[in-house]
Every structure is written in C-alpha cells, then in structure tokens.
Amino acid sequence: MAAADTLDIAAIRSQFPILERKVHGDKPLIYLDSAATTPKPQAVIDTIDAHYASGTANVHRAAHELSVEATEAYESARRRIGTFINATSSNEIIFTRSATEAVNLVAQSWAATTLQAGDEILVTEMEHHANIVPWQLLRERLGVTLKVIPMDDRGMLDMDACRSLVTDRTKLVSATWISNALGTVNPIESIISIAREAGAMTMVDATQALPHRPVDVQALGADFIVFSGHKMYGPTGIGCLWGRESILESMPPWQGGGDMIESVTFEKTTFNRLPWRFEAGTPHIAGAIGLGTAVDWLSEIGMPAIDARETSLVATLAERLDAIPRVLLVGHPTPRAAAVSFMVDGMHPHDVGMMLDQHGVAVRTGHHCAQPTMQHFDVPATVRASIGIFNDESDVDALDTALRRVIEVFG
Ligand SMILES: *Cc1c(COP(=O)(O)O)cnc(C)c1O
C-alpha cells in the first residue's frame, strides 16, 4: 500500500490500454467519465481473456477439471470481494447483473414480502433512478409510501429533515453514499444510525463509493449495500448485493431456475443455500472473476491512498472549472468525491459535451440517471466531469484549456 503522495499515477495510468488510444484522428483521449464507467486495467482484461481462452466451463455442475477450476475461480472472486468490503462471510455476497439488479432483488424479495400498505420507504432527493424506480414499482403493488430527504442548493442533504422524516412507520431507508450527478459525499453513518434508532432497515447505494474510498460493511452498520463492477474497474454485466447473512437467510428466492435449487420435482422444489439461492441461471462467470481481479488491483494500490489522492484532485478540478468565466458549478458539496457537474451560461450541456469531445475530452452530458436532482437545480441536464485514480493534473489542464476554447469559439 502506498500513501497518497507516493502513488505513481503515471505507472497506474500505463496499465490502461484504452488511455493510449486517440480519438477524432490524432487527439489523445482525456477520459473524465469514470462515474459512467471506468476504463479497465490490463490485469482485469487479462483475467477475462484467460478465462475464455483456457478456462471456459460452467460452474457448480460438472466433475471435469475445467469446471472445478471455473468454480474455484468464481467462488474465490466472491471471497475476495467479501474481504474487500469486510463482509463477515462470503455467503453475504450475491452476484447480480448490476447495482440496479441488486436493488430490485431487495425490493422484490425482502421488501415485497415484508412491507405492507402504509409502510414508508425513505430515499434522498439525489438518488440514481436505480434507487427510486424499484420502490415506485413496489408502491404500485403494495401501497407503500415513498418519502424523500431533501437537499439544499449546495447539493447537501438536509439532516434535520432526515431526522423528522424517519418515524415508526419508516421500514427502510435507502440512500446513496456518493451522488453520481453532483459528487456529494453523504453523511451515511448518521443516516444509518438515525434509521436504526427508529428500527428501520437500511440500504446503501455504494456504487460510487467502492471505486473511491475504503468500505467496511461491518463498521458501516447498514443491512444491505449494492454496487456495480463496471464503475470500479471491473467488467460490465456484474454487480453485487451485500446483505447481512441473517437477513438474506430469511428472504425468499426472487428468480427461479438453475443454481438456486437444491432439488426439483413437479410437486415441490427446495432451494439452495446462500449465496446461490439468489443466483438463478448460469452466472456471469467471467464478470465475477474479472471483478475479483479489479478488487485485488484496487487493494494493491490501497483504498485510503486512492481516497486521499482523488479528494485532492477533484478539489482542483472544481476550483479550476469554477474559475472559468461563464462556467457555473451545479452544487458545491463538501466533502466532494470524484465528480463535478456544471453548466456553461448560454450553451446547452450537450453542445458543450460534443465540442469538448472534438478536443478529445470525454465528459458526460445529460441527466445522469438522476432526473430529480436535475429538477432540484431547475436544469434539464448538466455537463459532468468525473475522475478515477488514473487521472492527473494534466487531464484537468486539458479540460480547462478545451473548455475555454469551446466557450471562446461558441461566443
Ligand atoms: C451507475 C449507478 C447506479 C447503477 O449502476 P448500474 O451498473 O447501471 O446498475 C446506481 N447508483 C449510482 C450512484 C450509480 O452511479
């Protein structure tokens, strides 16, 4: 593990083959869109490649050597991901397709069988749609109520409102740790303790936390967390639900099929143990083992060092953008992690994004799957620059230069 000031960013950067490529002819790629998906380091690419080239086999079924190896690789990834977030047992790690699917698993298995009409679910105003829509679907089915912790114009939660919104009718508080649209780091420990004092269950959308800071589920005290492989240097199509073992044990299966059963007759099916009870069908084997390599890769750099380094770089990014005439930051959260949203006065965000792209600078424009956040700030979309551990000051310089040029040319 390295301290933040001894991280060799050039060496980290050189591990990402995609960062060598050029765009629009000869422009070096300046990648500032990790909040949408991170590039993949060579180690992750090699793991996936090796699995398909010399290790392809289905898991948990056959006696032959390749299948035994694939099963061991898949279950080893689960154990290492469990260790990465300090889970008590690898039984607490359920592989899903994505963070979105993990939220839907909790909604359809735990919540749909536990909650009743009139029960309340509390989310925040800055949620990703993945942590809004599953609860609205449940509201239609069960008549539960969805309540929202508001934020202020800095993009920070109103914690007094949080305290008064949590009542004895609150059955679940589900909050994002870090806003993908604004970069806000929420006081997640306080939210969890307020919820727990009222006897509510808690879920944390940790999708933007895992790539940027140490996460210890035992210290956190939540009941569930969800995250996505592709936002943390792993492959697409793989995500995780972590849940407390005792709660997962009590939950019914949500999808039926292979791998989640113990025995099937036409009269009766008995279900497999954790964690496989929630993994129906052939899983994304290459995705899981690729994510295993991604957490090894992150651990080797060291999450405290990543957190310290990125916190300083994102502060620089926000300051530099704020200093450009006609650039207006959307939200001024402290603390901030990894992302800065902004508008350019007189220009549509999509035009800004497309013109930056012509300079080789990849940023996101749009609502970032957080339309209520856009509504709060009364904008249809923003431009969002977001960083990963491979970014450095030269990327901030490149964005600064390109954006000034775009504004000048557009007039
Ligand atoms: C990306 C993201 C999600 C959804 O992740 P998927 O991989 O699309 O399922 C959920 N929450 C946050 C905060 C995100 O950034």
Short mmCIF file of C-alpha atoms and ligand atoms in Angstrom, two decimals:
data_model
loop_
_atom_site.label_atom_id
_atom_site.label_comp_id
_atom_site.label_asym_id
_atom_site.label_seq_id
_atom_site.Cartn_x
_atom_site.Cartn_y
_atom_site.Cartn_z
CA MET A 1 0.00 0.00 0.00
CA ALA A 2 1.18 3.48 -0.84
CA ALA A 3 0.48 6.85 0.73
CA ALA A 4 -1.38 9.31 -1.48
CA ASP A 5 1.68 11.45 -2.18
CA THR A 6 3.76 8.43 -3.18
CA LEU A 7 1.26 6.98 -5.64
CA ASP A 8 2.87 6.69 -9.05
CA ILE A 9 -0.03 7.92 -11.17
CA ALA A 10 1.95 7.56 -14.41
CA ALA A 11 2.53 3.88 -13.61
CA ILE A 12 -1.16 3.40 -12.78
CA ARG A 13 -2.19 5.15 -15.95
CA SER A 14 0.08 2.99 -18.08
CA GLN A 15 -1.93 -0.07 -17.03
CA PHE A 16 -4.97 1.11 -19.03
CA PRO A 17 -4.55 0.27 -22.72
CA ILE A 18 -7.56 2.36 -23.71
CA LEU A 19 -5.85 5.52 -22.48
CA GLU A 20 -3.24 5.08 -25.22
CA ARG A 21 -5.76 5.42 -28.00
CA LYS A 22 -6.50 8.54 -29.96
CA VAL A 23 -9.90 9.95 -30.84
CA HIS A 24 -11.02 12.19 -33.72
CA GLY A 25 -7.86 11.45 -35.64
CA ASP A 26 -4.88 12.32 -33.54
CA LYS A 27 -6.32 13.67 -30.29
CA PRO A 28 -5.11 11.90 -27.15
CA LEU A 29 -8.06 10.59 -25.14
CA ILE A 30 -8.69 12.60 -21.97
CA TYR A 31 -11.08 10.33 -20.07
CA LEU A 32 -13.19 12.19 -17.50
CA ASP A 33 -16.23 9.91 -17.41
CA SER A 34 -15.43 7.28 -14.80
CA ALA A 35 -18.71 7.93 -12.97
CA ALA A 36 -20.45 6.40 -16.01
CA THR A 37 -17.97 3.54 -16.37
CA THR A 38 -14.29 3.21 -15.62
CA PRO A 39 -11.65 2.05 -18.11
CA LYS A 40 -10.32 -1.45 -17.40
CA PRO A 41 -6.73 -2.12 -16.29
CA GLN A 42 -4.74 -4.76 -18.18
CA ALA A 43 -4.92 -7.15 -15.20
CA VAL A 44 -8.73 -7.27 -15.43
CA ILE A 45 -8.65 -7.67 -19.23
CA ASP A 46 -6.10 -10.50 -18.88
CA THR A 47 -8.24 -12.34 -16.31
CA ILE A 48 -11.30 -12.26 -18.55
CA ASP A 49 -9.25 -13.20 -21.59
CA ALA A 50 -7.60 -16.14 -19.82
CA HIS A 51 -10.96 -17.41 -18.61
CA TYR A 52 -12.38 -17.53 -22.12
CA ALA A 53 -9.14 -18.65 -23.77
CA SER A 54 -8.26 -21.51 -21.47
CA GLY A 55 -10.75 -21.80 -18.64
CA THR A 56 -14.24 -21.76 -20.13
CA ALA A 57 -16.54 -24.12 -18.26
CA ASN A 58 -19.76 -23.84 -16.34
CA VAL A 59 -19.61 -23.62 -12.55
CA HIS A 60 -21.06 -25.81 -9.78
CA ARG A 61 -22.06 -28.66 -12.08
CA ALA A 62 -19.55 -30.90 -13.79
CA ALA A 63 -16.83 -33.12 -12.38
CA HIS A 64 -14.27 -32.28 -15.03
CA GLU A 65 -11.15 -30.28 -14.32
CA LEU A 66 -12.13 -27.10 -16.17
CA SER A 67 -15.42 -26.89 -14.31
CA VAL A 68 -13.71 -27.41 -10.98
CA GLU A 69 -11.27 -24.63 -11.84
CA ALA A 70 -14.01 -22.27 -13.02
CA THR A 71 -15.99 -22.92 -9.84
CA GLU A 72 -12.94 -22.26 -7.69
CA ALA A 73 -12.16 -19.05 -9.60
CA TYR A 74 -15.78 -17.85 -9.29
CA GLU A 75 -16.01 -18.62 -5.57
CA SER A 76 -12.56 -17.21 -4.91
CA ALA A 77 -13.69 -13.93 -6.50
CA ARG A 78 -16.68 -13.92 -4.16
CA ARG A 79 -14.40 -14.41 -1.14
CA ARG A 80 -12.01 -11.63 -2.22
CA ILE A 81 -14.87 -9.21 -2.89
CA GLY A 82 -16.22 -10.10 0.57
CA THR A 83 -12.84 -9.36 2.11
CA PHE A 84 -12.60 -6.09 0.16
CA ILE A 85 -15.72 -4.75 1.92
CA ASN A 86 -15.02 -6.64 5.18
CA ALA A 87 -18.08 -8.88 4.95
CA THR A 88 -18.41 -11.40 7.78
CA SER A 89 -18.82 -14.26 5.32
CA SER A 90 -18.71 -14.73 1.57
CA ASN A 91 -22.30 -16.05 1.91
CA GLU A 92 -23.20 -12.36 2.17
CA ILE A 93 -22.03 -11.60 -1.40
CA ILE A 94 -24.71 -12.20 -4.03
CA PHE A 95 -23.66 -11.74 -7.65
CA THR A 96 -26.15 -9.81 -9.77
CA ARG A 97 -26.04 -8.23 -13.22
CA SER A 98 -25.60 -4.74 -11.83
CA ALA A 99 -26.25 -2.44 -8.89
CA THR A 100 -29.67 -1.87 -10.42
CA GLU A 101 -30.49 -5.57 -10.30
CA ALA A 102 -29.26 -5.75 -6.71
CA VAL A 103 -31.72 -3.02 -5.66
CA ASN A 104 -34.51 -4.85 -7.49
CA LEU A 105 -33.57 -8.06 -5.69
CA VAL A 106 -34.02 -6.37 -2.31
CA ALA A 107 -37.26 -4.73 -3.46
CA GLN A 108 -38.79 -7.90 -4.83
CA SER A 109 -37.53 -10.43 -2.28
CA TRP A 110 -37.15 -8.64 1.06
CA ALA A 111 -39.44 -5.63 0.69
CA ALA A 112 -42.27 -7.25 -1.30
CA THR A 113 -42.66 -9.98 1.32
CA THR A 114 -42.10 -7.82 4.41
CA LEU A 115 -43.75 -4.46 3.80
CA GLN A 116 -47.43 -3.57 3.85
CA ALA A 117 -49.62 -0.71 2.68
CA GLY A 118 -48.83 2.41 4.68
CA ASP A 119 -45.22 1.40 5.45
CA GLU A 120 -42.73 4.06 4.48
CA ILE A 121 -39.56 3.89 2.42
CA LEU A 122 -37.22 6.85 2.63
CA VAL A 123 -34.72 7.79 -0.08
CA THR A 124 -32.82 11.01 -0.82
CA GLU A 125 -33.51 13.66 -3.41
CA MET A 126 -30.17 12.89 -5.13
CA GLU A 127 -30.74 9.20 -5.85
CA HIS A 128 -29.88 7.49 -9.10
CA HIS A 129 -33.05 6.17 -10.78
CA ALA A 130 -31.93 2.66 -9.73
CA ASN A 131 -32.78 3.61 -6.14
CA ILE A 132 -36.11 5.28 -6.98
CA VAL A 133 -37.97 3.27 -9.59
CA PRO A 134 -37.89 -0.17 -7.86
CA TRP A 135 -39.61 1.46 -4.86
CA GLN A 136 -42.20 3.11 -7.08
CA LEU A 137 -42.99 -0.29 -8.63
CA LEU A 138 -43.43 -1.61 -5.11
CA ARG A 139 -45.64 1.34 -4.22
CA GLU A 140 -47.97 0.36 -7.05
CA ARG A 141 -48.09 -3.25 -5.88
CA LEU A 142 -48.28 -2.80 -2.12
CA GLY A 143 -49.39 0.75 -1.41
CA VAL A 144 -46.22 1.65 0.48
CA THR A 145 -45.30 5.32 0.71
CA LEU A 146 -42.11 6.77 -0.76
CA LYS A 147 -40.63 9.75 1.08
CA VAL A 148 -37.66 11.89 0.14
CA ILE A 149 -34.93 13.55 2.22
CA PRO A 150 -34.45 16.94 0.54
CA MET A 151 -31.15 18.58 -0.32
CA ASP A 152 -30.09 22.21 -0.36
CA ASP A 153 -28.60 24.20 -3.23
CA ARG A 154 -25.09 23.11 -2.34
CA GLY A 155 -26.30 19.60 -3.12
CA MET A 156 -26.14 18.51 0.53
CA LEU A 157 -28.82 16.64 2.44
CA ASP A 158 -30.99 18.39 4.99
CA MET A 159 -30.20 16.21 8.01
CA ASP A 160 -32.83 17.91 10.21
CA ALA A 161 -35.42 16.89 7.64
CA CYS A 162 -33.91 13.39 7.66
CA ARG A 163 -34.42 13.18 11.43
CA SER A 164 -38.04 14.30 11.23
CA LEU A 165 -38.90 12.13 8.21
CA VAL A 166 -37.82 8.94 9.98
CA THR A 167 -40.77 7.74 12.06
CA ASP A 168 -42.02 4.43 13.39
CA ARG A 169 -43.72 3.90 10.03
CA THR A 170 -40.33 4.02 8.27
CA LYS A 171 -39.37 0.47 7.35
CA LEU A 172 -36.47 1.12 5.01
CA VAL A 173 -34.04 3.99 4.49
CA SER A 174 -32.16 3.58 1.21
CA ALA A 175 -29.59 6.25 0.44
CA THR A 176 -26.73 6.83 -1.91
CA TRP A 177 -23.36 7.27 -0.26
CA ILE A 178 -21.93 9.40 -3.07
CA SER A 179 -24.06 11.21 -5.65
CA ASN A 180 -23.03 10.27 -9.18
CA ALA A 181 -24.56 13.50 -10.51
CA LEU A 182 -23.11 16.02 -8.01
CA GLY A 183 -20.18 14.31 -6.29
CA THR A 184 -21.72 14.84 -2.85
CA VAL A 185 -20.44 12.53 -0.12
CA ASN A 186 -23.41 11.99 2.18
CA PRO A 187 -23.07 11.55 5.97
CA ILE A 188 -24.08 7.94 5.50
CA GLU A 189 -23.15 6.80 9.02
CA SER A 190 -25.52 9.42 10.50
CA ILE A 191 -28.33 8.42 8.15
CA ILE A 192 -27.88 4.77 9.10
CA SER A 193 -27.86 5.47 12.82
CA ILE A 194 -30.98 7.67 12.60
CA ALA A 195 -32.75 4.89 10.71
CA ARG A 196 -31.60 2.16 13.05
CA GLU A 197 -32.72 4.05 16.15
CA ALA A 198 -36.22 4.07 14.64
CA GLY A 199 -35.99 0.35 13.90
CA ALA A 200 -35.85 0.80 10.12
CA MET A 201 -33.78 -1.34 7.77
CA THR A 202 -31.04 0.41 5.81
CA MET A 203 -29.61 0.05 2.34
CA VAL A 204 -26.69 1.99 0.88
CA ASP A 205 -26.16 2.57 -2.81
CA ALA A 206 -22.38 2.24 -2.65
CA THR A 207 -21.88 2.19 -6.43
CA GLN A 208 -19.86 5.41 -6.41
CA ALA A 209 -18.21 4.69 -3.06
CA LEU A 210 -16.43 1.40 -3.85
CA PRO A 211 -14.08 2.82 -6.52
CA HIS A 212 -13.11 5.83 -4.42
CA ARG A 213 -12.86 5.05 -0.70
CA PRO A 214 -12.48 2.23 1.82
CA VAL A 215 -15.80 0.49 2.53
CA ASP A 216 -16.20 -1.65 5.65
CA VAL A 217 -19.71 -3.06 5.86
CA GLN A 218 -19.28 -4.14 9.46
CA ALA A 219 -18.30 -0.63 10.55
CA LEU A 220 -20.98 0.92 8.34
CA GLY A 221 -23.85 -0.85 10.09
CA ALA A 222 -26.24 -0.98 7.11
CA ASP A 223 -28.30 -4.08 6.29
CA PHE A 224 -27.70 -4.07 2.54
CA ILE A 225 -25.27 -2.40 0.15
CA VAL A 226 -25.28 -2.56 -3.65
CA PHE A 227 -22.54 -1.86 -6.18
CA SER A 228 -21.59 -2.36 -9.83
CA GLY A 229 -18.43 -3.94 -11.27
CA HIS A 230 -18.01 -1.61 -14.22
CA LYS A 231 -17.83 1.54 -12.05
CA MET A 232 -14.86 0.07 -10.12
CA TYR A 233 -12.50 -1.06 -12.91
CA GLY A 234 -14.30 -4.39 -13.38
CA PRO A 235 -16.40 -5.68 -16.28
CA THR A 236 -19.92 -4.70 -17.25
CA GLY A 237 -22.78 -7.08 -16.53
CA ILE A 238 -21.68 -7.89 -12.98
CA GLY A 239 -22.79 -6.28 -9.74
CA CYS A 240 -23.24 -7.29 -6.13
CA LEU A 241 -25.68 -7.25 -3.33
CA TRP A 242 -24.13 -7.49 0.10
CA GLY A 243 -26.61 -8.26 2.86
CA ARG A 244 -26.39 -9.33 6.48
CA GLU A 245 -26.40 -13.11 6.47
CA SER A 246 -29.29 -13.40 8.94
CA ILE A 247 -31.48 -11.17 6.75
CA LEU A 248 -30.53 -12.89 3.49
CA GLU A 249 -31.32 -16.22 5.19
CA SER A 250 -34.84 -15.00 5.91
CA MET A 251 -35.51 -13.82 2.34
CA PRO A 252 -37.35 -15.89 -0.26
CA PRO A 253 -35.78 -16.52 -3.69
CA TRP A 254 -36.72 -13.98 -6.33
CA GLN A 255 -35.83 -15.65 -9.61
CA GLY A 256 -36.26 -19.38 -10.21
CA GLY A 257 -34.12 -21.72 -12.29
CA GLY A 258 -30.78 -23.48 -12.22
CA ASP A 259 -28.15 -22.95 -9.49
CA MET A 260 -30.71 -21.63 -6.98
CA ILE A 261 -32.32 -25.03 -6.33
CA GLU A 262 -31.44 -27.99 -4.15
CA SER A 263 -33.96 -30.41 -5.68
CA VAL A 264 -36.88 -30.12 -8.04
CA THR A 265 -39.92 -32.30 -8.58
CA PHE A 266 -43.14 -31.15 -10.20
CA GLU A 267 -44.72 -31.17 -6.74
CA LYS A 268 -42.08 -29.31 -4.80
CA THR A 269 -38.75 -27.52 -5.14
CA THR A 270 -36.32 -26.98 -2.31
CA PHE A 271 -33.91 -24.11 -2.56
CA ASN A 272 -30.16 -23.93 -2.37
CA ARG A 273 -28.24 -22.35 0.49
CA LEU A 274 -26.82 -18.83 0.48
CA PRO A 275 -25.45 -17.28 -1.61
CA TRP A 276 -26.54 -19.44 -4.57
CA ARG A 277 -30.24 -19.23 -3.61
CA PHE A 278 -30.27 -15.77 -5.21
CA GLU A 279 -28.22 -16.67 -8.29
CA ALA A 280 -30.61 -18.35 -10.70
CA GLY A 281 -29.20 -19.48 -14.03
CA THR A 282 -25.63 -19.64 -15.26
CA PRO A 283 -23.96 -16.63 -13.69
CA HIS A 284 -21.63 -14.14 -15.37
CA ILE A 285 -18.58 -16.24 -14.52
CA ALA A 286 -16.03 -14.14 -16.42
CA GLY A 287 -17.59 -10.99 -14.96
CA ALA A 288 -17.30 -12.22 -11.39
CA ILE A 289 -13.69 -13.32 -11.73
CA GLY A 290 -12.86 -10.09 -13.57
CA LEU A 291 -14.36 -8.15 -10.67
CA GLY A 292 -12.26 -10.28 -8.31
CA THR A 293 -9.16 -9.07 -10.13
CA ALA A 294 -10.44 -5.47 -10.00
CA VAL A 295 -10.71 -5.54 -6.20
CA ASP A 296 -7.23 -7.11 -5.96
CA TRP A 297 -5.96 -4.31 -8.18
CA LEU A 298 -7.65 -1.62 -6.05
CA SER A 299 -6.39 -3.21 -2.81
CA GLU A 300 -2.85 -3.28 -4.12
CA ILE A 301 -2.91 0.49 -4.69
CA GLY A 302 -4.75 0.91 -1.38
CA MET A 303 -8.17 2.49 -0.88
CA PRO A 304 -7.03 5.08 1.73
CA ALA A 305 -4.38 6.32 -0.71
CA ILE A 306 -6.89 6.42 -3.57
CA ASP A 307 -9.34 8.36 -1.42
CA ALA A 308 -6.73 10.94 -0.37
CA ARG A 309 -5.34 11.41 -3.87
CA GLU A 310 -8.74 11.71 -5.58
CA THR A 311 -10.14 14.03 -2.92
CA SER A 312 -7.35 16.45 -3.67
CA LEU A 313 -7.61 16.09 -7.47
CA VAL A 314 -11.39 16.60 -7.53
CA ALA A 315 -10.97 19.75 -5.41
CA THR A 316 -8.53 21.05 -8.01
CA LEU A 317 -10.96 20.12 -10.79
CA ALA A 318 -13.83 22.01 -9.11
CA GLU A 319 -11.66 25.09 -8.44
CA ARG A 320 -10.34 25.22 -11.98
CA LEU A 321 -13.81 24.90 -13.52
CA ASP A 322 -15.21 27.48 -11.13
CA ALA A 323 -12.53 29.95 -12.27
CA ILE A 324 -13.60 29.82 -15.93
CA PRO A 325 -15.87 32.74 -16.92
CA ARG A 326 -19.47 31.65 -17.67
CA VAL A 327 -18.98 28.24 -16.04
CA LEU A 328 -21.46 27.65 -13.23
CA LEU A 329 -20.96 24.68 -10.94
CA VAL A 330 -24.13 22.74 -10.14
CA GLY A 331 -23.85 22.02 -6.43
CA HIS A 332 -20.98 22.96 -4.11
CA PRO A 333 -20.89 19.94 -1.83
CA THR A 334 -18.34 19.36 0.89
CA PRO A 335 -17.00 16.81 1.10
CA ARG A 336 -16.93 16.05 -2.60
CA ALA A 337 -15.82 12.87 -4.34
CA ALA A 338 -14.86 12.21 -7.92
CA ALA A 339 -17.41 14.29 -9.88
CA VAL A 340 -18.18 17.91 -10.74
CA SER A 341 -21.38 18.94 -12.56
CA PHE A 342 -21.54 22.27 -14.34
CA MET A 343 -23.32 24.44 -16.89
CA VAL A 344 -21.94 26.98 -19.31
CA ASP A 345 -24.05 30.10 -19.36
CA GLY A 346 -25.78 30.43 -22.73
CA MET A 347 -24.84 26.97 -24.00
CA HIS A 348 -26.70 23.68 -23.91
CA PRO A 349 -24.81 20.99 -21.97
CA HIS A 350 -24.98 18.62 -24.97
CA ASP A 351 -23.26 21.19 -27.19
CA VAL A 352 -20.56 21.67 -24.57
CA GLY A 353 -20.02 17.91 -24.35
CA MET A 354 -19.89 17.43 -28.11
CA MET A 355 -17.47 20.31 -28.59
CA LEU A 356 -15.22 19.03 -25.77
CA ASP A 357 -15.26 15.65 -27.47
CA GLN A 358 -13.81 17.25 -30.60
CA HIS A 359 -10.81 18.16 -28.40
CA GLY A 360 -10.52 14.56 -27.20
CA VAL A 361 -12.07 15.30 -23.81
CA ALA A 362 -14.67 12.70 -22.80
CA VAL A 363 -17.22 14.02 -20.28
CA ARG A 364 -20.84 13.11 -19.64
CA THR A 365 -23.79 15.28 -20.54
CA GLY A 366 -27.37 14.53 -19.64
CA HIS A 367 -29.43 13.88 -16.52
CA HIS A 368 -27.04 11.19 -15.23
CA CYS A 369 -30.00 8.92 -14.38
CA ALA A 370 -30.86 11.39 -11.63
CA GLN A 371 -33.69 13.49 -13.04
CA PRO A 372 -34.99 14.59 -9.61
CA THR A 373 -31.52 16.05 -8.97
CA MET A 374 -31.76 17.98 -12.25
CA GLN A 375 -35.26 19.16 -11.26
CA HIS A 376 -33.92 20.46 -7.96
CA PHE A 377 -31.48 22.70 -9.81
CA ASP A 378 -34.04 23.50 -12.49
CA VAL A 379 -31.86 22.25 -15.35
CA PRO A 380 -32.62 19.52 -17.89
CA ALA A 381 -29.05 18.27 -17.92
CA THR A 382 -25.54 19.14 -16.81
CA VAL A 383 -22.01 18.53 -18.05
CA ARG A 384 -20.23 16.21 -15.64
CA ALA A 385 -16.50 15.65 -15.38
CA SER A 386 -15.56 12.71 -13.18
CA ILE A 387 -12.21 11.24 -12.23
CA GLY A 388 -10.60 7.90 -11.50
CA ILE A 389 -7.25 7.04 -9.92
CA PHE A 390 -5.51 7.11 -13.34
CA ASN A 391 -6.35 10.81 -13.89
CA ASP A 392 -3.86 13.52 -13.07
CA GLU A 393 -3.42 17.28 -13.21
CA SER A 394 -2.70 17.14 -16.94
CA ASP A 395 -6.27 15.91 -17.52
CA VAL A 396 -7.62 18.86 -15.53
CA ASP A 397 -5.39 21.17 -17.59
CA ALA A 398 -6.67 19.62 -20.81
CA LEU A 399 -10.31 20.10 -19.80
CA ASP A 400 -9.63 23.67 -18.67
CA THR A 401 -7.91 24.56 -21.96
CA ALA A 402 -10.51 22.82 -24.14
CA LEU A 403 -13.46 24.32 -22.28
CA ARG A 404 -12.06 27.86 -22.50
CA ARG A 405 -11.54 27.33 -26.22
CA VAL A 406 -15.10 25.93 -26.68
CA ILE A 407 -16.60 28.92 -24.90
CA GLU A 408 -14.50 31.36 -26.93
CA VAL A 409 -15.39 29.77 -30.27
CA PHE A 410 -19.09 29.40 -29.43
CA GLY A 411 -19.13 33.04 -28.34
C1 LIG B 1 -24.27 3.77 -12.08
C2 LIG B 1 -25.00 3.89 -10.80
C3 LIG B 1 -26.03 3.01 -10.46
C4 LIG B 1 -26.49 1.92 -11.37
O1 LIG B 1 -25.46 1.10 -11.77
P1 LIG B 1 -25.75 0.04 -12.94
O2 LIG B 1 -24.44 -0.56 -13.21
O3 LIG B 1 -26.28 0.84 -14.10
O4 LIG B 1 -26.77 -0.89 -12.42
C5 LIG B 1 -26.66 3.17 -9.26
N1 LIG B 1 -26.31 4.15 -8.42
C6 LIG B 1 -25.32 5.01 -8.68
C7 LIG B 1 -24.97 6.06 -7.68
C8 LIG B 1 -24.64 4.92 -9.89
O5 LIG B 1 -23.66 5.78 -10.17
#
